[in-house]
mmCIF file of C-alpha atoms and ligand atoms in Angstrom:
data_model
loop_
_atom_site.group_PDB
_atom_site.id
_atom_site.type_symbol
_atom_site.label_atom_id
_atom_site.label_comp_id
_atom_site.label_asym_id
_atom_site.label_seq_id
_atom_site.Cartn_x
_atom_site.Cartn_y
_atom_site.Cartn_z
ATOM 1 C CA MET A 298 -0.009 -0.004 -0.011
ATOM 2 C CA TYR A 299 2.854 2.443 0.863
ATOM 3 C CA ASN A 300 6.049 3.066 -1.086
ATOM 4 C CA GLU A 301 9.516 2.648 0.421
ATOM 5 C CA LYS A 302 9.990 6.359 1.081
ATOM 6 C CA VAL A 303 6.763 6.599 3.049
ATOM 7 C CA LEU A 304 7.678 3.522 5.069
ATOM 8 C CA GLU A 305 11.155 4.881 5.768
ATOM 9 C CA HIS A 306 9.748 8.163 7.157
ATOM 10 C CA PHE A 307 7.172 6.196 9.148
ATOM 11 C CA LYS A 308 9.804 3.925 10.690
ATOM 12 C CA ASN A 309 12.324 6.729 11.327
ATOM 13 C CA PRO A 310 10.318 9.954 11.517
ATOM 14 C CA HIS A 311 12.321 13.198 11.539
ATOM 15 C CA ASN A 312 11.689 16.209 13.792
ATOM 16 C CA VAL A 313 9.418 14.513 16.322
ATOM 17 C CA GLY A 314 9.012 16.332 19.618
ATOM 18 C CA THR A 315 8.111 19.664 21.108
ATOM 19 C CA ILE A 316 9.665 23.141 21.401
ATOM 20 C CA GLU A 317 9.419 24.950 24.688
ATOM 21 C CA ASP A 318 7.805 28.359 24.385
ATOM 22 C CA PRO A 319 7.386 28.102 20.588
ATOM 23 C CA ASP A 320 7.068 31.167 18.341
ATOM 24 C CA GLY A 321 4.195 29.480 16.556
ATOM 25 C CA PHE A 322 1.989 26.593 17.669
ATOM 26 C CA ALA A 323 -1.049 24.802 16.342
ATOM 27 C CA GLU A 324 -3.126 21.762 17.142
ATOM 28 C CA VAL A 325 -5.293 20.524 14.308
ATOM 29 C CA GLY A 326 -7.411 17.511 13.552
ATOM 30 C CA SER A 327 -8.578 15.703 10.476
ATOM 31 C CA SER A 328 -12.320 16.037 9.989
ATOM 32 C CA GLU A 329 -12.184 12.809 7.997
ATOM 33 C CA CYS A 330 -10.703 10.416 10.582
ATOM 34 C CA GLY A 331 -10.471 12.364 13.878
ATOM 35 C CA ASP A 332 -6.691 12.022 14.132
ATOM 36 C CA THR A 333 -4.778 15.038 15.473
ATOM 37 C CA MET A 334 -1.368 16.645 15.460
ATOM 38 C CA LYS A 335 0.485 19.446 17.196
ATOM 39 C CA MET A 336 3.122 21.585 15.490
ATOM 40 C CA TYR A 337 5.699 23.850 17.105
ATOM 41 C CA LEU A 338 7.795 26.507 15.292
ATOM 42 C CA ARG A 339 10.968 28.339 16.245
ATOM 43 C CA VAL A 340 11.376 31.409 13.997
ATOM 44 C CA LYS A 341 14.545 33.521 13.774
ATOM 45 C CA ASN A 342 14.929 36.478 11.413
ATOM 46 C CA GLY A 343 11.862 35.488 9.422
ATOM 47 C CA ARG A 344 13.039 31.919 8.869
ATOM 48 C CA ILE A 345 11.875 28.694 10.426
ATOM 49 C CA GLU A 346 14.913 27.659 12.378
ATOM 50 C CA ASP A 347 13.320 24.621 13.987
ATOM 51 C CA VAL A 348 10.059 22.728 13.747
ATOM 52 C CA ARG A 349 8.767 19.815 15.805
ATOM 53 C CA TYR A 350 5.513 17.888 15.934
ATOM 54 C CA GLN A 351 3.517 15.234 17.697
ATOM 55 C CA THR A 352 1.223 13.327 15.392
ATOM 56 C CA TYR A 353 -1.456 10.993 16.654
ATOM 57 C CA GLY A 354 -2.333 9.412 13.367
ATOM 58 C CA CYS A 355 -1.676 6.783 10.750
ATOM 59 C CA CYS A 356 1.460 5.844 8.825
ATOM 60 C CA ALA A 357 0.662 8.384 6.092
ATOM 61 C CA ALA A 358 0.160 11.158 8.650
ATOM 62 C CA ILE A 359 3.449 10.411 10.378
ATOM 63 C CA ALA A 360 5.367 10.135 7.083
ATOM 64 C CA SER A 361 3.758 13.390 5.861
ATOM 65 C CA SER A 362 4.662 15.123 9.130
ATOM 66 C CA SER A 363 8.247 13.922 8.873
ATOM 67 C CA ILE A 364 8.886 15.006 5.288
ATOM 68 C CA ALA A 365 6.895 18.237 5.568
ATOM 69 C CA THR A 366 8.876 19.380 8.586
ATOM 70 C CA ASP A 367 12.111 18.640 6.663
ATOM 71 C CA MET A 368 10.708 20.815 3.850
ATOM 72 C CA VAL A 369 9.701 23.659 6.204
ATOM 73 C CA LYS A 370 12.996 23.868 8.066
ATOM 74 C CA GLY A 371 15.144 26.789 6.872
ATOM 75 C CA LYS A 372 12.385 28.327 4.769
ATOM 76 C CA THR A 373 11.020 31.834 5.170
ATOM 77 C CA ILE A 374 7.541 32.126 6.681
ATOM 78 C CA ASP A 375 6.043 32.943 3.273
ATOM 79 C CA GLU A 376 7.808 30.031 1.582
ATOM 80 C CA ALA A 377 6.648 27.606 4.275
ATOM 81 C CA ASP A 378 3.107 28.969 4.151
ATOM 82 C CA ALA A 379 2.973 28.169 0.432
ATOM 83 C CA ILE A 380 3.547 24.404 0.986
ATOM 84 C CA THR A 381 0.484 22.362 0.040
ATOM 85 C CA LYS A 382 -0.591 18.783 0.510
ATOM 86 C CA ALA A 383 0.271 18.173 -3.145
ATOM 87 C CA ASP A 384 3.896 19.221 -2.400
ATOM 88 C CA ILE A 385 3.977 16.837 0.565
ATOM 89 C CA VAL A 386 2.513 13.935 -1.397
ATOM 90 C CA GLU A 387 4.929 14.576 -4.277
ATOM 91 C CA ALA A 388 7.919 14.677 -1.877
ATOM 92 C CA LEU A 389 6.817 11.313 -0.519
ATOM 93 C CA GLY A 390 6.614 9.855 -4.004
ATOM 94 C CA GLY A 391 2.855 9.459 -3.726
ATOM 95 C CA LEU A 392 0.234 8.284 -1.228
ATOM 96 C CA PRO A 393 -2.791 6.058 -1.759
ATOM 97 C CA GLU A 394 -5.838 8.150 -2.742
ATOM 98 C CA LYS A 395 -7.699 7.403 0.494
ATOM 99 C CA LYS A 396 -4.674 8.682 2.487
ATOM 100 C CA ILE A 397 -4.461 12.135 0.875
ATOM 101 C CA HIS A 398 -6.464 13.636 3.721
ATOM 102 C CA CYS A 399 -3.637 12.678 6.103
ATOM 103 C CA SER A 400 -1.254 15.024 4.231
ATOM 104 C CA LEU A 401 -3.968 17.697 4.331
ATOM 105 C CA MET A 402 -3.877 17.549 8.130
ATOM 106 C CA VAL A 403 -0.138 18.349 7.967
ATOM 107 C CA GLU A 404 -0.696 21.212 5.507
ATOM 108 C CA ASP A 405 -3.375 22.557 7.889
ATOM 109 C CA ALA A 406 -0.950 22.329 10.836
ATOM 110 C CA ILE A 407 1.757 24.287 8.969
ATOM 111 C CA HIS A 408 -0.690 27.034 7.998
ATOM 112 C CA ALA A 409 -2.231 27.219 11.477
ATOM 113 C CA ALA A 410 1.162 27.346 13.256
ATOM 114 C CA ILE A 411 2.281 30.099 10.890
ATOM 115 C CA ALA A 412 -1.003 31.995 11.449
ATOM 116 C CA ASP A 413 -0.368 31.715 15.212
ATOM 117 C CA TYR A 414 3.190 33.051 14.691
ATOM 118 C CA ARG A 415 1.912 35.944 12.570
ATOM 119 C CA SER A 416 -0.806 36.861 15.076
ATOM 120 C CA LYS A 417 1.617 36.815 18.020
ATOM 121 C CA HIS A 418 4.319 38.783 16.243
ATOM 122 C CA ASN A 419 2.285 41.219 14.124
ATOM 123 C CA LYS A 420 3.677 39.773 10.878
HETATM 124 FE FE1 FES B 194 -6.183 9.723 10.175
HETATM 125 FE FE2 FES B 194 -4.373 9.155 8.326
HETATM 126 S S1 FES B 194 -6.150 8.035 8.806
HETATM 127 S S2 FES B 194 -4.422 10.872 9.642
#
């Protein structure tokens, strides 16, 4: 069902954890399955210096969280905000159709954590 890249990120997920006193934070859920995730951002000089997450979801959600946080790290806020579920799925080399909503949860978490950062820092 899953390709090798997805399974590799699922077995060895990158950037798992939390950030104390994050610059941006969000907790989101998937309306489709009820799974949830939390995302924490550390922003320095307009760039995402660090990003961590806790995902309570399926293999596709964990793999999407892992690769998306790799993609976000080092990007400007605007660049990170432009990442979509299609970018995440492409980076993973594809997901089964019925698992696309899992990558949407990760896209939602990125956007919501950035929105939290912007609202707290007047950006
Ligand atoms: Fe819920 Fe994948 S089935 S996030």
